[in-house]
mmCIF file of C-alpha atoms in Angstrom:
data_model
loop_
_atom_site.group_PDB
_atom_site.id
_atom_site.type_symbol
_atom_site.label_atom_id
_atom_site.label_comp_id
_atom_site.label_asym_id
_atom_site.label_seq_id
_atom_site.Cartn_x
_atom_site.Cartn_y
_atom_site.Cartn_z
ATOM 1 C CA UNK A 21 -38.427 10.271 -15.312
ATOM 2 C CA UNK A 22 -41.168 11.067 -12.835
ATOM 3 C CA UNK A 23 -40.893 9.269 -9.521
ATOM 4 C CA UNK A 24 -44.108 7.316 -9.918
ATOM 5 C CA UNK A 25 -45.200 3.674 -9.770
ATOM 6 C CA UNK A 26 -43.121 2.737 -12.820
ATOM 7 C CA UNK A 27 -40.064 4.285 -11.177
ATOM 8 C CA UNK A 28 -40.668 2.409 -7.919
ATOM 9 C CA UNK A 29 -41.022 -0.913 -9.713
ATOM 10 C CA UNK A 30 -37.904 -0.254 -11.781
ATOM 11 C CA UNK A 31 -36.036 0.711 -8.584
ATOM 12 C CA UNK A 32 -36.804 -2.628 -6.999
ATOM 13 C CA UNK A 33 -36.091 -4.561 -10.197
ATOM 14 C CA UNK A 34 -32.674 -2.906 -10.507
ATOM 15 C CA UNK A 35 -32.023 -3.573 -6.826
ATOM 16 C CA UNK A 36 -32.884 -7.226 -7.277
ATOM 17 C CA UNK A 37 -30.394 -7.532 -10.176
ATOM 18 C CA UNK A 38 -27.594 -5.715 -8.339
ATOM 19 C CA UNK A 39 -28.095 -7.590 -5.075
ATOM 20 C CA UNK A 40 -27.859 -10.788 -7.106
ATOM 21 C CA UNK A 41 -24.654 -9.573 -8.729
ATOM 22 C CA UNK A 42 -23.199 -8.568 -5.363
ATOM 23 C CA UNK A 43 -24.494 -11.650 -3.518
ATOM 24 C CA UNK A 44 -21.096 -13.268 -2.950
ATOM 25 C CA UNK A 45 -19.490 -9.949 -2.012
ATOM 26 C CA UNK A 46 -22.163 -9.283 0.613
ATOM 27 C CA UNK A 47 -21.822 -12.846 1.899
ATOM 28 C CA UNK A 48 -18.081 -12.345 2.254
ATOM 29 C CA UNK A 49 -18.505 -9.039 4.091
ATOM 30 C CA UNK A 50 -20.979 -10.640 6.473
ATOM 31 C CA UNK A 51 -18.809 -13.712 6.955
ATOM 32 C CA UNK A 52 -16.084 -11.475 8.385
ATOM 33 C CA UNK A 53 -18.191 -9.925 11.136
ATOM 34 C CA UNK A 54 -21.571 -11.698 11.116
ATOM 35 C CA UNK A 55 -23.389 -14.881 10.126
ATOM 36 C CA UNK A 56 -22.330 -14.795 6.483
ATOM 37 C CA UNK A 57 -25.890 -14.911 5.168
ATOM 38 C CA UNK A 58 -26.614 -11.265 4.319
ATOM 39 C CA UNK A 59 -26.110 -11.602 0.562
ATOM 40 C CA UNK A 60 -27.985 -14.872 0.325
ATOM 41 C CA UNK A 61 -30.909 -13.612 2.373
ATOM 42 C CA UNK A 62 -31.311 -10.372 0.411
ATOM 43 C CA UNK A 63 -30.918 -12.134 -2.927
ATOM 44 C CA UNK A 64 -33.702 -14.528 -2.009
ATOM 45 C CA UNK A 65 -35.857 -11.769 -0.535
ATOM 46 C CA UNK A 66 -35.764 -9.438 -3.532
ATOM 47 C CA UNK A 67 -36.307 -12.406 -5.816
ATOM 48 C CA UNK A 68 -39.505 -13.113 -3.909
ATOM 49 C CA UNK A 69 -40.472 -9.440 -4.198
ATOM 50 C CA UNK A 70 -40.293 -9.663 -7.982
ATOM 51 C CA UNK A 71 -42.477 -12.774 -7.882
ATOM 52 C CA UNK A 72 -44.976 -10.857 -5.754
ATOM 53 C CA UNK A 73 -44.987 -7.999 -8.286
ATOM 54 C CA UNK A 74 -45.754 -10.449 -11.080
ATOM 55 C CA UNK A 75 -48.601 -12.006 -9.109
ATOM 56 C CA UNK A 76 -50.118 -8.681 -8.065
ATOM 57 C CA UNK A 77 -48.681 -5.653 -9.871
ATOM 58 C CA UNK A 78 -48.414 -2.583 -7.608
ATOM 59 C CA UNK A 79 -50.826 0.234 -8.324
ATOM 60 C CA UNK A 80 -48.883 3.049 -6.637
ATOM 61 C CA UNK A 81 -45.500 3.870 -5.123
ATOM 62 C CA UNK A 82 -47.013 3.251 -1.709
ATOM 63 C CA UNK A 83 -48.393 -0.115 -2.776
ATOM 64 C CA UNK A 84 -45.029 -1.082 -4.254
ATOM 65 C CA UNK A 85 -43.171 -0.278 -1.043
ATOM 66 C CA UNK A 86 -45.744 -2.121 1.053
ATOM 67 C CA UNK A 87 -45.310 -5.255 -1.049
ATOM 68 C CA UNK A 88 -41.534 -4.995 -0.643
ATOM 69 C CA UNK A 89 -41.910 -4.595 3.116
ATOM 70 C CA UNK A 90 -44.311 -7.494 3.552
ATOM 71 C CA UNK A 91 -42.294 -9.820 1.334
ATOM 72 C CA UNK A 92 -38.937 -9.073 2.937
ATOM 73 C CA UNK A 93 -40.387 -9.527 6.399
ATOM 74 C CA UNK A 94 -41.808 -12.917 5.502
ATOM 75 C CA UNK A 95 -38.942 -14.321 3.421
ATOM 76 C CA UNK A 96 -35.661 -12.851 4.668
ATOM 77 C CA UNK A 97 -34.020 -14.405 7.679
ATOM 78 C CA UNK A 98 -31.630 -12.870 10.162
ATOM 79 C CA UNK A 99 -31.766 -9.213 11.081
ATOM 80 C CA UNK A 100 -32.067 -7.936 7.508
ATOM 81 C CA UNK A 101 -35.682 -9.009 6.969
ATOM 82 C CA UNK A 102 -37.217 -7.150 9.912
ATOM 83 C CA UNK A 103 -34.931 -4.138 9.453
ATOM 84 C CA UNK A 104 -35.485 -3.659 5.744
ATOM 85 C CA UNK A 105 -39.111 -4.669 6.041
ATOM 86 C CA UNK A 106 -39.733 -1.975 8.627
ATOM 87 C CA UNK A 107 -37.728 0.526 6.568
ATOM 88 C CA UNK A 108 -39.864 0.014 3.468
ATOM 89 C CA UNK A 109 -43.062 -0.026 5.533
ATOM 90 C CA UNK A 110 -42.253 3.330 7.120
ATOM 91 C CA UNK A 111 -41.221 4.688 3.732
ATOM 92 C CA UNK A 112 -44.557 3.564 2.294
ATOM 93 C CA UNK A 113 -46.459 5.548 4.908
ATOM 94 C CA UNK A 114 -45.134 8.848 3.575
ATOM 95 C CA UNK A 115 -45.344 7.956 -0.135
ATOM 96 C CA UNK A 116 -48.996 8.963 -0.389
ATOM 97 C CA UNK A 117 -48.865 11.197 -3.461
ATOM 98 C CA UNK A 118 -47.137 10.703 -6.777
ATOM 99 C CA UNK A 119 -45.100 11.536 -8.604
ATOM 100 C CA UNK A 120 -42.927 12.122 -5.574
ATOM 101 C CA UNK A 121 -41.721 15.660 -4.955
ATOM 102 C CA UNK A 122 -38.231 16.436 -3.669
ATOM 103 C CA UNK A 123 -39.668 16.821 -0.184
ATOM 104 C CA UNK A 124 -41.434 13.470 -0.484
ATOM 105 C CA UNK A 125 -38.195 11.752 -1.497
ATOM 106 C CA UNK A 126 -36.462 13.132 1.577
ATOM 107 C CA UNK A 127 -39.412 12.073 3.721
ATOM 108 C CA UNK A 128 -39.302 8.574 2.220
ATOM 109 C CA UNK A 129 -35.626 8.207 3.123
ATOM 110 C CA UNK A 130 -36.292 9.656 6.550
ATOM 111 C CA UNK A 131 -39.114 7.190 7.072
ATOM 112 C CA UNK A 132 -36.849 4.289 6.158
ATOM 113 C CA UNK A 133 -34.207 5.533 8.589
ATOM 114 C CA UNK A 134 -36.769 5.907 11.363
ATOM 115 C CA UNK A 135 -38.025 2.383 10.731
ATOM 116 C CA UNK A 136 -34.543 0.901 10.911
ATOM 117 C CA UNK A 137 -33.784 2.749 14.129
ATOM 118 C CA UNK A 138 -37.105 1.788 15.680
ATOM 119 C CA UNK A 139 -36.508 -1.879 14.899
ATOM 120 C CA UNK A 140 -32.766 -2.095 15.524
ATOM 121 C CA UNK A 141 -32.326 0.515 18.274
ATOM 122 C CA UNK A 142 -29.116 1.666 16.584
ATOM 123 C CA UNK A 143 -27.599 5.118 16.400
ATOM 124 C CA UNK A 144 -25.044 6.513 14.006
ATOM 125 C CA UNK A 145 -21.483 5.407 14.563
ATOM 126 C CA UNK A 146 -22.396 1.914 15.745
ATOM 127 C CA UNK A 147 -21.423 0.226 12.455
ATOM 128 C CA UNK A 148 -24.878 -0.597 11.128
ATOM 129 C CA UNK A 149 -27.026 0.323 8.129
ATOM 130 C CA UNK A 150 -27.965 3.484 10.036
ATOM 131 C CA UNK A 151 -24.518 4.784 9.089
ATOM 132 C CA UNK A 152 -25.642 4.776 5.441
ATOM 133 C CA UNK A 153 -29.270 5.853 5.841
ATOM 134 C CA UNK A 154 -28.489 8.636 8.342
ATOM 135 C CA UNK A 155 -26.171 10.612 6.055
ATOM 136 C CA UNK A 156 -28.482 9.875 3.120
ATOM 137 C CA UNK A 157 -31.392 11.474 4.943
ATOM 138 C CA UNK A 158 -29.349 14.502 6.014
ATOM 139 C CA UNK A 159 -28.224 15.078 2.431
ATOM 140 C CA UNK A 160 -31.702 14.509 1.003
ATOM 141 C CA UNK A 161 -33.369 16.857 3.464
ATOM 142 C CA UNK A 162 -30.841 19.626 2.854
ATOM 143 C CA UNK A 163 -31.135 19.243 -0.921
ATOM 144 C CA UNK A 164 -34.930 19.300 -0.854
ATOM 145 C CA UNK A 165 -34.919 22.403 1.328
ATOM 146 C CA UNK A 166 -32.539 24.138 -1.077
ATOM 147 C CA UNK A 167 -34.866 23.623 -4.045
ATOM 148 C CA UNK A 168 -33.298 20.557 -5.659
ATOM 149 C CA UNK A 169 -35.280 18.320 -7.998
ATOM 150 C CA UNK A 170 -36.413 14.870 -6.860
ATOM 151 C CA UNK A 171 -33.652 13.279 -8.957
ATOM 152 C CA UNK A 172 -31.043 15.595 -7.448
ATOM 153 C CA UNK A 173 -32.245 14.652 -3.980
ATOM 154 C CA UNK A 174 -31.756 10.984 -4.834
ATOM 155 C CA UNK A 175 -28.303 11.751 -6.224
ATOM 156 C CA UNK A 176 -26.986 13.407 -3.087
ATOM 157 C CA UNK A 177 -28.642 10.774 -0.904
ATOM 158 C CA UNK A 178 -27.021 7.970 -2.870
ATOM 159 C CA UNK A 179 -23.587 9.587 -2.666
ATOM 160 C CA UNK A 180 -23.955 10.187 1.070
ATOM 161 C CA UNK A 181 -25.036 6.583 1.651
ATOM 162 C CA UNK A 182 -22.016 5.306 -0.286
ATOM 163 C CA UNK A 183 -19.636 7.461 1.741
ATOM 164 C CA UNK A 184 -21.404 6.466 4.941
ATOM 165 C CA UNK A 185 -21.019 2.780 4.122
ATOM 166 C CA UNK A 186 -17.284 3.209 3.430
ATOM 167 C CA UNK A 187 -16.926 5.094 6.710
ATOM 168 C CA UNK A 188 -18.048 2.026 8.682
ATOM 169 C CA UNK A 189 -14.745 0.247 8.004
ATOM 170 C CA UNK A 190 -12.740 1.710 10.939
ATOM 171 C CA UNK A 191 -15.668 1.637 13.353
ATOM 172 C CA UNK A 192 -16.105 -0.827 16.192
ATOM 173 C CA UNK A 193 -19.501 -2.496 16.104
ATOM 174 C CA UNK A 194 -21.648 -1.994 19.177
ATOM 175 C CA UNK A 195 -24.890 -3.440 17.822
ATOM 176 C CA UNK A 196 -25.844 -6.816 16.384
ATOM 177 C CA UNK A 197 -23.747 -9.924 15.997
ATOM 178 C CA UNK A 198 -20.703 -7.947 14.917
ATOM 179 C CA UNK A 199 -20.569 -6.356 18.380
ATOM 180 C CA UNK A 200 -19.511 -9.738 19.787
ATOM 181 C CA UNK A 201 -16.163 -9.266 18.043
ATOM 182 C CA UNK A 202 -15.329 -6.084 19.903
ATOM 183 C CA UNK A 203 -12.110 -4.541 18.577
ATOM 184 C CA UNK A 204 -11.875 -7.244 15.919
ATOM 185 C CA UNK A 205 -14.892 -5.739 14.144
ATOM 186 C CA UNK A 206 -12.709 -2.792 13.129
ATOM 187 C CA UNK A 207 -11.284 -2.869 9.620
ATOM 188 C CA UNK A 208 -14.377 -4.368 7.995
ATOM 189 C CA UNK A 209 -17.230 -2.744 6.108
ATOM 190 C CA UNK A 210 -20.691 -3.238 7.561
ATOM 191 C CA UNK A 211 -22.646 -5.422 5.103
ATOM 192 C CA UNK A 212 -25.960 -3.778 5.946
ATOM 193 C CA UNK A 213 -24.569 -0.322 5.236
ATOM 194 C CA UNK A 214 -23.148 -1.579 1.939
ATOM 195 C CA UNK A 215 -26.453 -3.135 0.847
ATOM 196 C CA UNK A 216 -28.234 0.064 1.896
ATOM 197 C CA UNK A 217 -25.963 2.082 -0.371
ATOM 198 C CA UNK A 218 -26.723 -0.329 -3.214
ATOM 199 C CA UNK A 219 -30.467 0.094 -2.717
ATOM 200 C CA UNK A 220 -30.265 3.895 -2.752
ATOM 201 C CA UNK A 221 -27.972 3.855 -5.782
ATOM 202 C CA UNK A 222 -30.573 1.845 -7.667
ATOM 203 C CA UNK A 223 -33.299 4.332 -6.693
ATOM 204 C CA UNK A 224 -31.230 6.996 -8.424
ATOM 205 C CA UNK A 225 -30.504 4.813 -11.465
ATOM 206 C CA UNK A 226 -34.206 4.103 -11.852
ATOM 207 C CA UNK A 227 -34.907 7.829 -11.875
ATOM 208 C CA UNK A 228 -32.324 8.517 -14.576
ATOM 209 C CA UNK A 229 -34.010 6.290 -17.141
ATOM 210 C CA UNK A 230 -36.017 8.181 -19.741
#
């Protein structure tokens, strides 16, 4: 389907369902190297996003992403709210035309990455959500430049994010609460990278619906 307002709303709705389904898993991941509230916070946050959609239905992809950003910032505690809020806000800034082209999809992912890095001051390899969004952007940009369709761009981005999230397991955290553990942070997946991969996977699933 075209990457338009309906797609964006379906993306977030699918994300809300999957985050709910993975709530305990994300809590467990975060309990090992963080505060243990990542799954709970995101579940509550995306639930509030759906309530916001019902109250004021988005009129564009940009509007949809802005509502997500504002709601997550105001309802999600810990680091996830500001990080994801800024990611969706930066993504919204580039989602000015719809349906989104392949180049616009890559730009959206790049905007989200830039927002996360601006807010969290993290670089790749530091065991954060950047380790999912960074590879996703690289893959998306390369695919768009090679003439891929918007859906194909989402597909390679989703796969790269998944692999990036898995690759955080052996890393030592040098940012956030997990960094307090030092060497003991090795051997655990980063919960933010995992939730990032979930979000991008749902963007692809939303695009595959006819």
